[in-house]
Short mmCIF file of C-alpha atoms in Angstrom, two decimals:
data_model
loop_
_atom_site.label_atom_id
_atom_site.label_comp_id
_atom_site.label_asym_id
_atom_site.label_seq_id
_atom_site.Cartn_x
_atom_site.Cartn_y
_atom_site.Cartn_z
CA UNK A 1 0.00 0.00 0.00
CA UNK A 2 2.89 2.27 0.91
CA UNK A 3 4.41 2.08 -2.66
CA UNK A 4 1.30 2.03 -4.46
CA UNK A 5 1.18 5.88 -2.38
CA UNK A 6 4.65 6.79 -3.22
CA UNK A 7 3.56 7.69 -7.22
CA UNK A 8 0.67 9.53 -5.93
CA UNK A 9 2.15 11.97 -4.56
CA UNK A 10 4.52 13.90 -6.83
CA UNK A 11 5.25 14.49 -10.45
CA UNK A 12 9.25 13.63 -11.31
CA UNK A 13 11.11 15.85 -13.00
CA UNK A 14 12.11 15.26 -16.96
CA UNK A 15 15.11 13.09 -15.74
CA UNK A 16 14.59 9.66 -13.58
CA UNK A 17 17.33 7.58 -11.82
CA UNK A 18 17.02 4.16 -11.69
CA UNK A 19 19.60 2.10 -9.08
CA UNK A 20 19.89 0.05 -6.04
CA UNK A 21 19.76 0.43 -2.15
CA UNK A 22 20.83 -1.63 0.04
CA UNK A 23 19.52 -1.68 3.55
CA UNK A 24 22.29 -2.58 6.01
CA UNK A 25 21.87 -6.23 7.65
CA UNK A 26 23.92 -8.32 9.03
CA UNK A 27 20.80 -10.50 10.47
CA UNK A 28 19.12 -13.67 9.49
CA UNK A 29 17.24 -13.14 6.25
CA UNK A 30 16.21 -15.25 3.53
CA UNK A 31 16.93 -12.62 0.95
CA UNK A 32 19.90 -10.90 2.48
CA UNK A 33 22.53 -9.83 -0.21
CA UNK A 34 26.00 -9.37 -0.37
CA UNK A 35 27.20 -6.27 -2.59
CA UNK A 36 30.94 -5.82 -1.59
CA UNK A 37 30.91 -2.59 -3.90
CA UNK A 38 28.15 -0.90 -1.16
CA UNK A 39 29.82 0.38 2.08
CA UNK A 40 27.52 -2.33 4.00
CA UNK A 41 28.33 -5.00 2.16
CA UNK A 42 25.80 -7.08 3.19
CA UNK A 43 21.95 -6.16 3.97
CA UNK A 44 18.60 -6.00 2.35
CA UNK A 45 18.44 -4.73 -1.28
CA UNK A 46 15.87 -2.64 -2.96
CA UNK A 47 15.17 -1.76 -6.50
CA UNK A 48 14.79 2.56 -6.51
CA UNK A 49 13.07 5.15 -9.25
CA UNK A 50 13.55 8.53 -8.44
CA UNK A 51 13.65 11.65 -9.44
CA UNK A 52 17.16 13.03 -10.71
CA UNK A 53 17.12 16.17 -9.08
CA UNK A 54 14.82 16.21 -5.66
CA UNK A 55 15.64 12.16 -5.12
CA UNK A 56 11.92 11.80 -4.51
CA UNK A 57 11.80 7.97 -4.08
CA UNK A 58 8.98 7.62 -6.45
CA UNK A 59 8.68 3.76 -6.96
CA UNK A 60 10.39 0.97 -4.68
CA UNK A 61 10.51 -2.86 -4.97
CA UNK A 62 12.33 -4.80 -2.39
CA UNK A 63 14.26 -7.72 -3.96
CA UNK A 64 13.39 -11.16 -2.60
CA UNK A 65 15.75 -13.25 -4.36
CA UNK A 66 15.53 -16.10 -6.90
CA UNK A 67 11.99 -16.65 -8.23
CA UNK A 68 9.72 -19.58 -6.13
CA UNK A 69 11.39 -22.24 -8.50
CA UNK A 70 15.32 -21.47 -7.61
CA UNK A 71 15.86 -20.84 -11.33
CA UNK A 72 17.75 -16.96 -12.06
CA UNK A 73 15.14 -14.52 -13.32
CA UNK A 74 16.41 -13.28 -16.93
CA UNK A 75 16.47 -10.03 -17.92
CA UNK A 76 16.38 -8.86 -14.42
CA UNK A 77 17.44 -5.16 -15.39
CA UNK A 78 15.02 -4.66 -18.11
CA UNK A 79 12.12 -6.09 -15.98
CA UNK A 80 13.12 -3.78 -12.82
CA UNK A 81 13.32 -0.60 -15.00
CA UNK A 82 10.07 -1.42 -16.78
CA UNK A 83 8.36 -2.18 -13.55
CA UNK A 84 9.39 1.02 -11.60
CA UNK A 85 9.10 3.10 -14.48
CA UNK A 86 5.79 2.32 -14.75
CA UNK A 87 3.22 4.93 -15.30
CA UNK A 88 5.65 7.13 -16.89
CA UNK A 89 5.92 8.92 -20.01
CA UNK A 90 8.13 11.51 -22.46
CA UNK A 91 11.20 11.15 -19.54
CA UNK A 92 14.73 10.22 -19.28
CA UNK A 93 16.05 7.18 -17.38
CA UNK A 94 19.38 6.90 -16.13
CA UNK A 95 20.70 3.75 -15.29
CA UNK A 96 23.97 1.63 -14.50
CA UNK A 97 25.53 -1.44 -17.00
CA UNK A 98 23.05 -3.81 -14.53
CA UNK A 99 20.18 -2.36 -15.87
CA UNK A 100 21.22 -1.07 -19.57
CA UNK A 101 20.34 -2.56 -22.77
CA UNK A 102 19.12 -2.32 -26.45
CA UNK A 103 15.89 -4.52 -25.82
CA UNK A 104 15.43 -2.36 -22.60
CA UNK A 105 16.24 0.66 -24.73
CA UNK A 106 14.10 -0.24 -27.50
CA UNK A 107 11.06 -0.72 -25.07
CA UNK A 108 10.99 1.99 -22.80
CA UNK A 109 10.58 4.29 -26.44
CA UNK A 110 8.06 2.06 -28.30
CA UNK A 111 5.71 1.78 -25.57
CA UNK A 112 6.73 4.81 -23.42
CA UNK A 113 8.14 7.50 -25.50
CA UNK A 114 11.06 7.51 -23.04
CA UNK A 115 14.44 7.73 -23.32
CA UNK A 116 17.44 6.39 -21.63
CA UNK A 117 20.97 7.04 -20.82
CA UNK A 118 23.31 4.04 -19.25
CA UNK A 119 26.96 2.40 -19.12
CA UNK A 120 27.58 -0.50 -20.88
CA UNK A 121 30.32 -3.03 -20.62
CA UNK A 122 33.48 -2.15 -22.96
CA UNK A 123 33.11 -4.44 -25.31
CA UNK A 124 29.70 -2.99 -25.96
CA UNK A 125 30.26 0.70 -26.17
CA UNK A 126 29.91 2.32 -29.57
CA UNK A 127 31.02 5.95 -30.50
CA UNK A 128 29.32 8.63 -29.00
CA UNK A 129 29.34 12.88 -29.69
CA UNK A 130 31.98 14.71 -28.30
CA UNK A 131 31.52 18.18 -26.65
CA UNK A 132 33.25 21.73 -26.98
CA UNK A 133 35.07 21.26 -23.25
CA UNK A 134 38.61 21.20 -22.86
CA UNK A 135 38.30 17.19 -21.03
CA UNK A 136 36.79 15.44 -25.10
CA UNK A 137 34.23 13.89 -22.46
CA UNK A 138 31.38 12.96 -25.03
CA UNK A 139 27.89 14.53 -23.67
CA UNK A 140 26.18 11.64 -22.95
CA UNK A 141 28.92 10.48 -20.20
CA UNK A 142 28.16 14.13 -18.48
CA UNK A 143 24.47 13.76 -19.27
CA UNK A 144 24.81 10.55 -17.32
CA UNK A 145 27.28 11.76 -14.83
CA UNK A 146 24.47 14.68 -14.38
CA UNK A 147 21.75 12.24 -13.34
CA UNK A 148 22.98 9.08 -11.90
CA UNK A 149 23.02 9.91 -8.42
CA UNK A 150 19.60 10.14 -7.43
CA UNK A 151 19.00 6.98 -5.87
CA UNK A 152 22.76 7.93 -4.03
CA UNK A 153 21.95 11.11 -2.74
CA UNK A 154 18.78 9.83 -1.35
CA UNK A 155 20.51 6.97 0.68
CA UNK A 156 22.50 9.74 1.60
CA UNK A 157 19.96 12.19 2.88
CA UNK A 158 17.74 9.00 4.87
CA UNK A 159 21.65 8.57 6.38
CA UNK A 160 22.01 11.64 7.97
CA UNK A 161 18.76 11.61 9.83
CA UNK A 162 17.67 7.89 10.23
CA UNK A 163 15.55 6.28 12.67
CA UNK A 164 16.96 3.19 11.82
CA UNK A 165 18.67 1.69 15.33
CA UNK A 166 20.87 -1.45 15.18
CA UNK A 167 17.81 -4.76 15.14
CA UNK A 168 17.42 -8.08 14.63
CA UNK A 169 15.04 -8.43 12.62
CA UNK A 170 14.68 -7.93 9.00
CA UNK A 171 10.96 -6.67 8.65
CA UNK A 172 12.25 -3.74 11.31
CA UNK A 173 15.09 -3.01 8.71
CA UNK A 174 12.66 -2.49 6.16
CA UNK A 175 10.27 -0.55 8.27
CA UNK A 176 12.54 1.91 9.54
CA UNK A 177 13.25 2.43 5.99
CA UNK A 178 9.99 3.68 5.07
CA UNK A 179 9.82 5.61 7.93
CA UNK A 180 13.21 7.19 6.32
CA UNK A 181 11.93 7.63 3.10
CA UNK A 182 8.39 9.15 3.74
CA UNK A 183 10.15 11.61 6.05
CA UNK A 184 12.39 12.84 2.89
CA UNK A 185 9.66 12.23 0.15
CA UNK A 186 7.44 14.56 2.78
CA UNK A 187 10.09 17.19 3.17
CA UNK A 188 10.80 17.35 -0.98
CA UNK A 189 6.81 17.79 -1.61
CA UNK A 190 7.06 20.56 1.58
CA UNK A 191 9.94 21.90 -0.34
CA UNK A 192 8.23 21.90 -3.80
CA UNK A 193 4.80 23.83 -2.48
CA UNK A 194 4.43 27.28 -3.01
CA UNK A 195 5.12 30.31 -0.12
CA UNK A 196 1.84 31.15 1.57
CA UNK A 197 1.41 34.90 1.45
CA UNK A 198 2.38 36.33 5.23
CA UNK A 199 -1.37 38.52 4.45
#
């Protein structure tokens, strides 16, 4: 009910970040992950759309795991994106190499009309427009540099005033979280409301 809400609530922006959180937990879990990249390392991941600018966690999806038959889900990153992108039109995603491909591509403008910026792997990169600045950076790596770190900056911000506490049990991990996020998705659509006249 609480991320059916989420959507409800605000508008994104023309740019949307699409990524990964991971909730710190060391506990017992059946879906616990371990991302030695993250500072946790291990914890509770969730699948994140927000917005690009305010990191208004518009869309969330907690990962549990392999599907019910043990077998790998395929095309993981194109059926995340599509599922928290949906409801979405005429915008741009921004995603990592996880999440990034032509099929996904492809989709997201046939049925969508959006766009989408992401890294690929080396052997997959293909030339791209280079810009006026001194650094030959083509545009879409500062486009992308521009608007990946949404989901970031919002594990950031729910950081920095948390009422997570150190528990036991995975469920609490998760609802602490969306006590963290509400609190920041309330203070961006405080943020985004217009002064009341002082008259």
């Amino acid at each position: 009910m609480w991320v059916e809400r989420l959507p409800r609530l605000y508008d994104p922006g023309p740019e949307v970040t699409v990524n990964e959180q991971l909730l710190a937990f060391r506990g017992r879990c059946p879906f616990k992950q371990y991302m030695p990249s993250k500072p946790a390392k291990y914890g509770i991941k969730s699948w994140v759309a927000c917005d690009a600018k305010s990191s208004y966690a518009w869309k969330m999806q907690v990962y549990t795991g392999n599907q019910m038959d043990g077998v790998p889900e395929r095309n993981q990153g194109m059926r995340v994106v599509l599922d928290v992108t949906e409801g979405l039109k005429d915008r741009n995603v921004t995603c990592d190499n996880f999440f990034t491909s032509y099929e996904l591509g492809r989709e997201l403008m046939a049925t969508r009309n959006m766009t989408m910026v992401g890294t690929m792997r080396k052997n997959k990169s293909s030339y791209a427009e280079i810009n006026n600045r001194n650094d030959g950076k083509p545009t879409i790596v500062l486009d992308y540099n521009l608007n990946k770190g949404g989901v970031d900056n919002l594990d950031k911000v729910i950081t920095a005033y948390s009422c997570k506490r150190k528990m036991a049990r995975w469920p609490l991990v998760i609802f602490s979280n969306i006590v963290d996020v509400s609190s920041y998705n309330a203070f961006v659509i405080w943020r985004g409301q217009p002064q009341l006249d002082a008259a």
